[in-house]
Amino acid sequence: MISYILARVLQSLVVMLCVAAISFSLFTYVGDPIANLVGIQSSDEKREELRESLGLNDPAPVQFVRFVGRAVQLEFGISYQQKRKVASIIAERLPATLELSILSALIALGIGIPAGIFTALNRESWFSHLILSGSLVGVSLPTFLIGILLIFIFSVQFQLLPSFGRGEVVQLGFWSTGLLTASGLKALIMPAITLALFQMTLIMRLVRSEMLEVLRADYIKFARARGLSNRTVHFGYALMNTLVPVITITGLQLGSIIAFAIITETVFQWPGVGLMFIQAINEVDIPVMSTYLLLIASFFVIINLVVDLLYYFVDPRLRVGRGVRA
Amino acid sequence: MAKAPLLEVRNLRVEFPTRHGTLVAIDDLSLHIDPGEVLGVVGESGAGKSMTGAAIIGLLEPPGKIAGGEIVFDGQRIDNLPDADIRRIRGRHIGAIFQDPLTSLNPLHTVGRQITDTIVAHLPLTARQARTRALELLREVGIPAAAERIDHYPHQFSGGMRQRVVIALALCADPKLIIADEPTTALDVSIQAQIIVLLKRLCSQHGSAIMLITHDMGVISETADRVAVMYAGRIGEIGPVSDVIHSARLPYTIGLMGSIPSIGEEVERLVQIDGSMPRLNETPPGCRYHPRCPQAFDRCSVERPELIAVGSSRVACWLYDDSNQAQTPLPVRAAAKTNRDSPRINGTASAKPLIEAEGLKQYFDVSPPLLTRILERTGRRIVQAVDGLDISIVRGETFGLVGESGCGKSTVARTIVGLFDATAGTISYDGASLSTREERARNQSVQHKMQMIFQDPQASLNPRWRVSEIVAESIPRSRRAANGGVSARVGELLRQVGMSPLDGDKYPHEFSGGQRQRISIARALGGEPEFLVCDEPTSALDVSVQAQILNLMVDLQRSLGLTYLFISHDLAVVHHISTKVGVMYLGRIVEWSATHRLFTHPLHPYTRMLLDAVPDISKTGTQRTQVEGEVPSPIDPPSGCAFHPRCPFANDRCRTETPKSIMVEGTSIACHAVEEARLPSWKAA
Ligand SMILES: Nc1ncnc2c1ncn2[C@@H]1O[C@H](COP(=O)(O)OP(=O)(O)OP(=O)(O)O)[C@@H](O)[C@H]1O
Ligand code: SF4
Ligand code: SF4
Ligand SMILES: [Mg+2]
């Protein structure tokens, strides 16, 4: 038990270090950090002095260790463009992205999983066919197009929902939330749906195909042959087995919701980290870019870790060793 | 009629609507089972055996459906019951057991939970009472330490133990009928014997009848009271077991019985039925067997025969119709007996071995990753698949290697042909050493003289290549120009294995399993080998097709002077084809000798146990001796003689000292009991 968890945690740390290395090289080797700190007129001696004092002349491994040490303390340097701490820029922006992503994930899971189960159990019903054909639209239309369509219908035609921004936000300590005001909630609807749609159809199709596969398994046939009720067979036996493989992929999908938020945030001018990243690219703001990279990677790694641990509790084949084979 | 039958199937018809019209899988099938009776249902794959069983319990896979006839169980018609009612019969009155114990249990629930779920679904018991009953059942099916094991998950049980759990599940509500579909096919011989004995004992204690579906005639012959022989969705012959097996009347049954190798008999060639079972969309009119029947006459291809009483059996064949005067049925088993203890080709009496391996070891490292090992404080895990094996094969002979699954047979084969690098030991071929990769590279031309044939022809043929390309690939570059070029050689090879050169233009999927195995033999012959290693070449095939392949192998051996290493878990097949037989247990050959000697004077306790356990058509109605225990894991083999935990003759020396091979009257044997002359003699054969 402990060893399994420890092994997973160690693995995650290794992955994080690799990402940190990429982020570090971006930071160190792309562009000249000094050029962005000092004015054009400053002398070469001055630059060299600054270089020395910032430790930029140290060997790369030393710099890397320092970089990691600072990252652990959430020190990511100063934005070239805004001349503010990157950490505080992100702290300001992150709540918007997290609220959007979590709501989207809830929509994707809350509709995707039941719809997948329904379409697997009622393969021939017209409603399943309807859901399935509808889901084709979800996978085939690009996210930005769906966003623009929604804006066109609900903002331009009917003027029901705002087309950009977060609406009014309430500050709860460091966290700014849009969930407590009517305009904030209204502003959240369209971006959340846009972001959820693709993952929802994916999860639904995944659950459906996995469940169909499980329903064909021998132990399901044997359970039926023992006269167990459909409810026991479907929800006691088939569903659990369906969710085991679905958990992994769904976990990764949730990670990509946060990553994909870039597009949705751009379409709806949502003031989150995605939008911040796009701006940083335009302005070649390397510290912001590399921090964003680190942030997204750590989300993926954390989600992956949680998934692995979940796995451990769901699947006895991991939890209980073979033990005595009598 | 004394008693009403327990189950009666009348004129059952099962159809599959498909895009290309309706396929009839079961056509006008009638049978009955009396209370407490064991009815065997045999037939080759695709005969519709499983489907008959599934139709009875209302579990046909959609789109399959019952399109006619009726099924009456215990006086009640059950084929047209609503879902909820048939569910109440399933498990409660009719239990079922399926083939693969590894996949029959839900991996996420403990076995205890699966049993109590089922008990509670049928019997008015509380959860606590259900658990008590589950425990009783587990004890009854012979699970040791049941009180502890009840809370274990399926993956913690071995295959044999899982099948016991499956039987407990099928029996939990004391059903009157059990439909067992290939219950032992996925198991090893010794486990198979245990399961059959258990199933029979429990059913007679509980008074349950069994419908035993299997393709294994040996299992049927010692288990069943009556047998139904199915062919292409119909019953061809049904009657008491001894009649059907020993004096079959239907030409198909006669052919089938002749094509099954038996350890009670030595024949040079098996009876061969050409062709294979028709596919559902090309069922012939009239008698479905007529394209393959050696005795078919005019009437057979136009009119369908129905079952008529002949003696104590019922047979569907025009030969037995009163109006038939022209034909008489063939006698059973017309094949001639020969003595096969000498090699099939001449001039090879020299004892100089063609291929020789000494002290062969093949270890596999299956350790978990280093990190896990450190955290869990476990060491490396090494599978000792082959552990000090000696073998020598003389030119022209067929060396049969038998043993239960996991004992290392396939590893031996792969190591000898050089697919694995041996961990230790030497291999030499005709004097040339081939022990290491360097030696094999140096002796390329010798290496080419060894070829291998695999079990699954499907997996070993590239599906995107034409047959001619597959076969041509094996022809060495130096030989391509000779004898009229590659295509002529491919044609010749295909003809050698009984196929037409025209088949070269087709793709592997257009052929049946037996034909694909012929193609892989043709491919193996392309390099003009002298020595063929055949790893279970017929295990995936039906018996009638197996007979064709075995006959082909015998013919090729004679015409091309081949030497075989023939690996199989099937003792009867090995007995049939081999001149010498070696018995493997946990990575070693524990006994080998000439075939006849080994089967009549087995010395090693394990060989004796296997011979006892093997189901065989010569054993109709006989009781088998119960065999204890299972093959231990090759990761941590028992000390001393690896067989000692299961051996009735084990003593302290056996537990500590590994026995060495000694020669006793032409038999090489590794057993302390033999050496110390304290082994009782084998029951007179
Ligand atoms: N879903 C399906 N659709 C169409 N045909 C099917 C389907 N399932 C089975 N069949 C066909 O029905 C016939 C009978 O199948 P069945 O599984 O009962 O044979 P069997 O005698 O049990 O064979 P085996 O020994 O291989 O299990 C076969 O020809 C098979 O190909
Ligand atoms: S009816 Fe004719 S074809 Fe069919 S088994 Fe009898 S003799 Fe052969
Ligand atoms: S050596 Fe001992 S344990 Fe092994 S087979 Fe012989 S008697 Fe049995
Ligand atoms: Mg079958």
Tab-separated table of C-alpha atoms and ligand atoms in Angstrom, chain B residues 604-605 641 643-644 647 649-650 654 659 671-673 678, ligand 3:
chain	number	residue	atom	x	y	z
B	604	HIS	CA	7.951	-41.685	-12.761
B	605	PRO	CA	5.083	-40.984	-10.343
B	641	CYS	CA	12.516	-33.124	-6.538
B	643	PHE	CA	7.300	-33.036	-7.750
B	644	HIS	CA	7.609	-33.940	-4.071
B	647	CYS	CA	4.152	-37.284	-4.880
B	649	PHE	CA	6.304	-41.708	-2.624
B	650	ALA	CA	8.181	-38.625	-1.459
B	654	CYS	CA	13.210	-36.188	-2.219
B	659	PRO	CA	17.193	-36.668	-8.457
B	671	CYS	CA	13.359	-40.304	-9.379
B	672	HIS	CA	14.773	-41.406	-6.060
B	673	ALA	CA	12.073	-44.004	-5.554
B	678	ARG	CA	10.947	-48.761	-3.652
C	3	SF4	S1	12.110	-38.225	-6.521
C	3	SF4	FE1	10.798	-38.577	-4.773
C	3	SF4	S2	9.271	-36.947	-4.883
C	3	SF4	FE2	10.301	-37.021	-6.838
C	3	SF4	S3	8.998	-38.327	-8.036
C	3	SF4	FE3	10.542	-39.654	-7.195
C	3	SF4	S4	9.646	-40.391	-5.305
C	3	SF4	FE4	8.403	-38.673	-5.939
